[in-house]
N, CA and C of each residue as an Amber inpcrd file, in Angstrom:
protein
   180
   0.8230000  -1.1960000   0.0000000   0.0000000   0.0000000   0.0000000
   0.8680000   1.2610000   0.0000000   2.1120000   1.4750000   0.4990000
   2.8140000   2.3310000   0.2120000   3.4880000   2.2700000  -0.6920000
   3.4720000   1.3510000  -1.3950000   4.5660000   1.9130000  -2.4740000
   3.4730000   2.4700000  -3.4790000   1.7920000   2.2710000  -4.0260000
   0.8570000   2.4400000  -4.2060000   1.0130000   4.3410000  -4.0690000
   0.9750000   4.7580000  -2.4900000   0.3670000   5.7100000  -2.5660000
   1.9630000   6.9050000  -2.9370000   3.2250000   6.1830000  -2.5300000
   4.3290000   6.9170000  -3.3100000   3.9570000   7.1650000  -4.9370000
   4.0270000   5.8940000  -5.3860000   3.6280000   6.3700000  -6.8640000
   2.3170000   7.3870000  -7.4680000   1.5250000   7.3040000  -6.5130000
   0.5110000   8.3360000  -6.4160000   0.9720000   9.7710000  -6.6610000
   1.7160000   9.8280000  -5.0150000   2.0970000  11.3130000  -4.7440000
   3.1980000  11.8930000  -5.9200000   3.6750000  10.7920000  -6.6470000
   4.9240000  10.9050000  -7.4400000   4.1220000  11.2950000  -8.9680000
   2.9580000  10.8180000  -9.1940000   2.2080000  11.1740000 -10.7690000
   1.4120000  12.7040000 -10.2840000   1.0090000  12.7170000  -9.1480000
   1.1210000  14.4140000  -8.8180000   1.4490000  15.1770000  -8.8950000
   3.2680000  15.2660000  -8.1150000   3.7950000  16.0780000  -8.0920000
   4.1430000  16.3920000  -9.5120000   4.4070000  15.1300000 -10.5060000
   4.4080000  15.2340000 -11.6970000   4.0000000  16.2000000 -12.9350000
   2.8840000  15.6640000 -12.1540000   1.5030000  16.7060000 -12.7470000
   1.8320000  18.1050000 -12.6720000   2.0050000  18.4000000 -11.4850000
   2.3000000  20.2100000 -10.8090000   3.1460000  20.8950000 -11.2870000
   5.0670000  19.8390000 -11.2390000   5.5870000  20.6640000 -12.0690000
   5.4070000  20.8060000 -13.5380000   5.0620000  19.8950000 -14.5220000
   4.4830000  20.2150000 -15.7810000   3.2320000  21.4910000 -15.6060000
   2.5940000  21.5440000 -14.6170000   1.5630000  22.7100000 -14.6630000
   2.4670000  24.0180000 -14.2180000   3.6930000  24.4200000 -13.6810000
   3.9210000  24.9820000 -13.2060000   4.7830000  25.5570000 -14.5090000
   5.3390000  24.9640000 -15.0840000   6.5300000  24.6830000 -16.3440000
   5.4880000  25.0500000 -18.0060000   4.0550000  25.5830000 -17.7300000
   3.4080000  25.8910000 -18.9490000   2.9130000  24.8620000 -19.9380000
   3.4130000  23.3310000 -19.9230000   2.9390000  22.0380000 -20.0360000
   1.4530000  22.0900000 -19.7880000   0.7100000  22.0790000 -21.3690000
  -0.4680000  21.5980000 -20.9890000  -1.0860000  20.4990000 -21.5780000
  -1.4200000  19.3350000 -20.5220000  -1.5100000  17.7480000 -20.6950000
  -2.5950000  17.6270000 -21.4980000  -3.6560000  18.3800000 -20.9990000
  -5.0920000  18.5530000 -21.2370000  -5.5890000  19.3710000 -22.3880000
  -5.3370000  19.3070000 -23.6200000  -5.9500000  20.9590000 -24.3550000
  -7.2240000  21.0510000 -24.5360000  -7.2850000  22.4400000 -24.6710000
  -8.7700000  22.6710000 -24.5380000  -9.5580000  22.1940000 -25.5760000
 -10.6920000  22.1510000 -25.5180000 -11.5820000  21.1780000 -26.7900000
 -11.7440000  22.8730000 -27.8170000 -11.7290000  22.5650000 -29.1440000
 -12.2440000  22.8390000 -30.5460000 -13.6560000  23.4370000 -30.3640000
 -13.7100000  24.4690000 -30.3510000 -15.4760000  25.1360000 -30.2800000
 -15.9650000  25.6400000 -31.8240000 -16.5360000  25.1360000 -32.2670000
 -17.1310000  25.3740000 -33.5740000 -17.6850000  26.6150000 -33.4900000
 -17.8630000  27.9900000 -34.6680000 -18.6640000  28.9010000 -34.4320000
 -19.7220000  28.5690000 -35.2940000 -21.0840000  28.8810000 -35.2160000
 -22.1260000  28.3160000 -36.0060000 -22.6080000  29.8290000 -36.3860000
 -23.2950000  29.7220000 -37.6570000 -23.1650000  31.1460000 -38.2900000
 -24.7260000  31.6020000 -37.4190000 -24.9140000  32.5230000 -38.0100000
 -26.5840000  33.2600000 -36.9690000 -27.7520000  32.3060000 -38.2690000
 -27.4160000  32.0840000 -39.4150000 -28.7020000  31.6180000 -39.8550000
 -28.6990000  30.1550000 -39.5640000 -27.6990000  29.5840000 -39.6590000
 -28.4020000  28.3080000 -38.8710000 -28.7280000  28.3410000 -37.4740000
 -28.1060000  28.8920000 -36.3940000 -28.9520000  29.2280000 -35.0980000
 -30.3100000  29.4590000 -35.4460000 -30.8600000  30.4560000 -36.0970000
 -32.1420000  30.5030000 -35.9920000 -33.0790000  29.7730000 -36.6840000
 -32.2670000  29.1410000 -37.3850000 -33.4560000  28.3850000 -38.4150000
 -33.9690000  27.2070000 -37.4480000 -35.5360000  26.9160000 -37.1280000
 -36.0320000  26.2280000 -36.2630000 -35.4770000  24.5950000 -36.6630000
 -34.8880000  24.0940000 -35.5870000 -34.8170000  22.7990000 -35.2740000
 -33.3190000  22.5750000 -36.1840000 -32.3260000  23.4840000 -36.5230000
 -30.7820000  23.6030000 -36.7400000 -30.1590000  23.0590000 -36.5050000
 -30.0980000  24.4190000 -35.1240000 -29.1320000  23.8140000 -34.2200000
 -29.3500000  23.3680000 -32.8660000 -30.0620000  24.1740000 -32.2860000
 -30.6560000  23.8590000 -30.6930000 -31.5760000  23.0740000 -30.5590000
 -31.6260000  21.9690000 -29.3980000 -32.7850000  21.0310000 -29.2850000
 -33.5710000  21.6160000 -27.9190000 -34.7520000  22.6230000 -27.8390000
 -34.9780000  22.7420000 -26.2820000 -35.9030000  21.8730000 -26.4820000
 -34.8120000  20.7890000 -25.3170000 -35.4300000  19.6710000 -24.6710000
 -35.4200000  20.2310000 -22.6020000 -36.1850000  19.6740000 -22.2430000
 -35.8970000  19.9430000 -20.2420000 -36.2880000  18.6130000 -20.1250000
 -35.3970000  18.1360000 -18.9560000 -35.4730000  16.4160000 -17.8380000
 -35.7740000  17.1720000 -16.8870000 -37.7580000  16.9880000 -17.0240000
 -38.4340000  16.9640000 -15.8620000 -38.9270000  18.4290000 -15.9210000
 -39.3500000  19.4010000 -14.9120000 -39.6840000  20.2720000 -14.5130000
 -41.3370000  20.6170000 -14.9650000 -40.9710000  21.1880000 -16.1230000
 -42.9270000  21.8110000 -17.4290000 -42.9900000  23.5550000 -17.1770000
 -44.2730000  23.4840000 -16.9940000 -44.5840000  25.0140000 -16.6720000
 -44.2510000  25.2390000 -18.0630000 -44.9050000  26.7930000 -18.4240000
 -45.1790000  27.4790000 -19.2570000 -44.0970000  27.1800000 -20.3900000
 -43.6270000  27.1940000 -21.4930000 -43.0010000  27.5060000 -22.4920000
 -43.2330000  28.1040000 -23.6430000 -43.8870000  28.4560000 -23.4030000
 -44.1610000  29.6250000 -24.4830000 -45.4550000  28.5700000 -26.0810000
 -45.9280000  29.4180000 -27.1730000 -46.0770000  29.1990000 -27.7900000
 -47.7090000  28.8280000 -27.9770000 -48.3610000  28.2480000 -28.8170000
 -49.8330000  28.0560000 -28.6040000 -50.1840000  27.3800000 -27.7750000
């Protein structure tokens, strides 16, 4: 169990100095820009879906 939680503390500290050193392990994800006419064109791009709640939403 200790040699377990050495190697632990050891992929940590690891971690820290690569975070400290500008190393980034993780990159950030790719965000697509979507133009304004497909945003608005109904059922595009957005799905309003809700899990659970109701009440009013608009519409007839």
């Amino acid at each position: 169990m200790k040699a377990y939680a050495l190697f632990c503390a050891l992929v940590v500290a690891g971690f820290a100095v690569l975070e400290r050193r500008g190393v980034n392990l993780v990159p950030e994800t790719h965000h697509v820009v979507v133009p304004a006419s497909v945003r608005g064109s109904p059922g595009g791009y957005r799905v309003y879906r809700s899990w659970g709640g109701g009440g009013f939403r608009g519409g007839k």
